[in-house]
Phi, psi and omega in degrees: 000133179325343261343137187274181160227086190282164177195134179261108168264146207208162197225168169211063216083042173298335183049056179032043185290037175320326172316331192241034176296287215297332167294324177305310184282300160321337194275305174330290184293288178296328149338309196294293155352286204280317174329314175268354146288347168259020167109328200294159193227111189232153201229113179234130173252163166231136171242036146099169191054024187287284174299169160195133183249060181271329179292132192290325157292324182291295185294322225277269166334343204021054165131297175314314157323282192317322187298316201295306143051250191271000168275322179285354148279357180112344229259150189296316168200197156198178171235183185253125162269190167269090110268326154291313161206079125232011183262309194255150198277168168004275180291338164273346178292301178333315184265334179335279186254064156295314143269028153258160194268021207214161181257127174271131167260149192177124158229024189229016176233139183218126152338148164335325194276345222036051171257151171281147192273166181336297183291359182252143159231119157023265165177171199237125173295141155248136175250138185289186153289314185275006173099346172267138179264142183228071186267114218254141191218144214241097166268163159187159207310102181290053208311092168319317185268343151255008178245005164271323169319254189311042204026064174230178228191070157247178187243166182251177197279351169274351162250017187287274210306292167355302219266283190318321186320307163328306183307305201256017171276323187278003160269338189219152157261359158252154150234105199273138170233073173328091201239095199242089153228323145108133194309353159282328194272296172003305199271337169293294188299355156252023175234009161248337180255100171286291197321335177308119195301286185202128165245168238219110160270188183142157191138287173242040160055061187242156197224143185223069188315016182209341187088209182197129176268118181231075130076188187276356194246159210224127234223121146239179187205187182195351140115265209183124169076352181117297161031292168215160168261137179248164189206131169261087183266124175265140158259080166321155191217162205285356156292342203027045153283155167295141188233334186190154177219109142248211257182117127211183164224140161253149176290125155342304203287350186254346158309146148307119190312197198184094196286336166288002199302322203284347171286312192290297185299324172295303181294345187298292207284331178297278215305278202302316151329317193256001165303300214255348157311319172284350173261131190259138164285338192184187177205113190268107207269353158203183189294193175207097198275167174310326169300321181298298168295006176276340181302310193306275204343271181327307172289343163279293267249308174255026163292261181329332142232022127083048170233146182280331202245119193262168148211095176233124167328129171234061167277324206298310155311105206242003177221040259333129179269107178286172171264150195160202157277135160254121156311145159301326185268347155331297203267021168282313211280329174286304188265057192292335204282148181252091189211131172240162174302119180254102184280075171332067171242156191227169171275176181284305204286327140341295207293292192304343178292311207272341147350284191310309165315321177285332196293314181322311174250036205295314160001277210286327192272338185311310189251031190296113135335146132230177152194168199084127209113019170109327194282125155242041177243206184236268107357127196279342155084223207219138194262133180251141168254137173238163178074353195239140201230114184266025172264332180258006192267123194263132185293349182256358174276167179225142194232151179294093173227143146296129190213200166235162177304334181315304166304330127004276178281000184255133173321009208247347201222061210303292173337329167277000153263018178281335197275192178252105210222142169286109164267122194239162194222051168276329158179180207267176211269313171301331192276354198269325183281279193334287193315318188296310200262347199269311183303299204291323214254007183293275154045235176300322180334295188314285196290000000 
């Protein structure tokens, strides 16, 4: 018997990078096409961060735009980043894929209940024409301190596998691993997990133009935003073992153009525009420059956690709020970041190091790019405090601040992991200003 072919096309971290779908899709669709005239038996994923809801239509939609997509491509399956679910609150992660045409795999988030939620499996079998089983199973990155915020239940992925593995080797004979984990654990898990065929990476948006030999296992990757597409070919053999596997990515710029794309990007981004234009949050009776929201801010921030004290960057801000009505899509195009409020408490001898800390790289940060932590802005500016006098703080005290998670999560500022922190994921850092500016001017109205 002949030897089969199987070939997996696989995507990654798009973050709603719509600018590079119709190329995307198209490369997809017609590949897909030639592959299977020519015999080939083909399977195409997304591994997670498929959304981001810096994007107008992704919020506008919570989501839901983007799934349709990935229905209108075709695609088998896919797993979840944390941009799906931690970007989104419960009920809407509940609702993302209601309509879908594609298997969500998942075996390391779990409901309250400890069930897997409606829309996710395990994993899933694929069968060839010739009888090789190829079951594909989907883990992701398992933030123990933030996904019980957002009712979820998660496990991490080595004893995820433990328990599933058995299961899904006497079920299949290739094993595909859908891995929104990020490539150092990837490669410990194919060096413990032999059986594993091949993962499919993603997380921390690393690209592997050839793929990676681990060990018995085959590592691909697609890098980040559409930026390049992978594509995996297995040579099966009538035993249905695997005899050869490689590897490539194409550059976004080697996709075909797509005349229609600029029509497909107008109608995208006007329909999230104008959803969330119509919904107004306030009548704002003067303006508000960015500096000026970092003061709300800092007074939303201990509104909200019944603290004297603030601490926020005012990079977070990117735009003037004018008077007038303020709009949803106003505080998108201002507040872009998936960042939530953050409660701080530290001791005084703490407080005063990360002082230090700050003063130290105040410079290096001002005019710093970043992106990532939750930030879609451009610079991190300069970190401010309200309510705090660094001349009283006494070291042996212990003090309350409001912040954001962000600061959290970034290398720079070692001192906040000696502290004790709060997360509240009641909503993301824009919707805590929607709320902040709808009351107060509510309000002034009133009074």
């Amino acid at each position: 018997m002949a030897h089969e072919f199987v070939t997996i096309l696989h995507t990654n971290d798009i973050h709603s990078h719509v600018e590079h779908w119709p190329r995307i899709a198209n490369w997809i669709k017609t590949r897909r096409a030639i592959l299977q005239a020519a015999g080939h038996f083909v399977l195409t994923f997304d591994i997670g961060d498929f959304i981001d809801r810096y994007d107008a239509n992704t919020q506008a939609t919570w989501g839901k735009a983007n799934t349709q997509l990935l229905n209108d491509c075709g695609y088998d399956g896919v797993t979840i980043g944390n941009n799906e679910g931690l970007g989104l609150p419960h009920d809407r992660m509940e609702d993302i894929y209601s309509q879908r045409h594609f298997a969500v795999l998942l075996a390391n988030i779990f409901e309250n209940d400890h069930q897997l939620p409606k829309w996710a499996e395990e994993f899933r079998i694929f069968v060839t024409p010739k009888g090789t089983r190829i079951s594909a199973f989907g883990l992701t990155a398992a933030y123990e301190s933030t996904y019980p915020l957002a009712d979820w239940l998660p496990v991490q992925p080595l004893p995820t596998l433990a328990k599933l593995s058995d299961r899904v080797v006497a079920q299949s004979d290739v094993r595909i691993l859908l891995s929104h984990l990020g490539l150092p654990t990837d490669q410990a898990l194919a060096k413990q997990f032999k059986k594993i065929s091949v993962i499919l990476g993603a997380h921390t948006h690393h690209l592997l133009p050839h793929g990676q030999q681990v060990e018995q296992t085959f590592l691909a990757a697609a890098g980040k935003y559409g930026e390049n597409v992978g594509e995996v070919t297995l040579e099966i053999n009538e035993n249905h073992e695997i005899v050869s596997t490689k590897a490539k990515t194409t550059p976004f710029d080697d996709l075909l153009p797509v005349k229609s794309a600029s029509a497909f990007l107008e109608n995208w981004r006007e329909s999230g525009r104008t959803i969330l234009a119509n919904q107004i949050v306030a009548n704002l009776p003067v303006s508000r420059s960015p500096l000026e929201q970092v003061d709300d801010c800092a007074d939303a921030l201990m509104t909200n956690f019944h603290t004297k004290i603030a601490m926020i960057s005012t990079g977070m801000f990117l735009d003037d709020l004018p008077v007038g009505e303020l709009n949803n899509f106003q505080l998108l195009t201002d507040l872009p970041h998936t960042i939530n409020p953050m409660k701080i408490d530290i001791t005084g001898s703490d407080l005063l190091k990360l002082l230090a800390e700050i003063h130290l790289q105040h410079d290096h940060l001002l005019n710093l790019h970043i992106n990532g932590s939750g930030f879609r802005g451009d610079k991190f500016g300069e970190m401010k405090f309200f309510g705090l006098e660094n001349s009283s703080i006494d070291p042996d005290e212990h003090y309350e601040i409001a912040s954001l998670d962000h600061y959290y999560f970034l290398p720079w500022f070692h001192s906040l992991q000696a502290a004790e922190v709060s997360f509240d994921f009641k909503g993301i850092l824009r919707e805590l200003m929607a709320r902040y500016y709808h009351v107060k001017y509510r309000r002034e109205v009133l009074d």
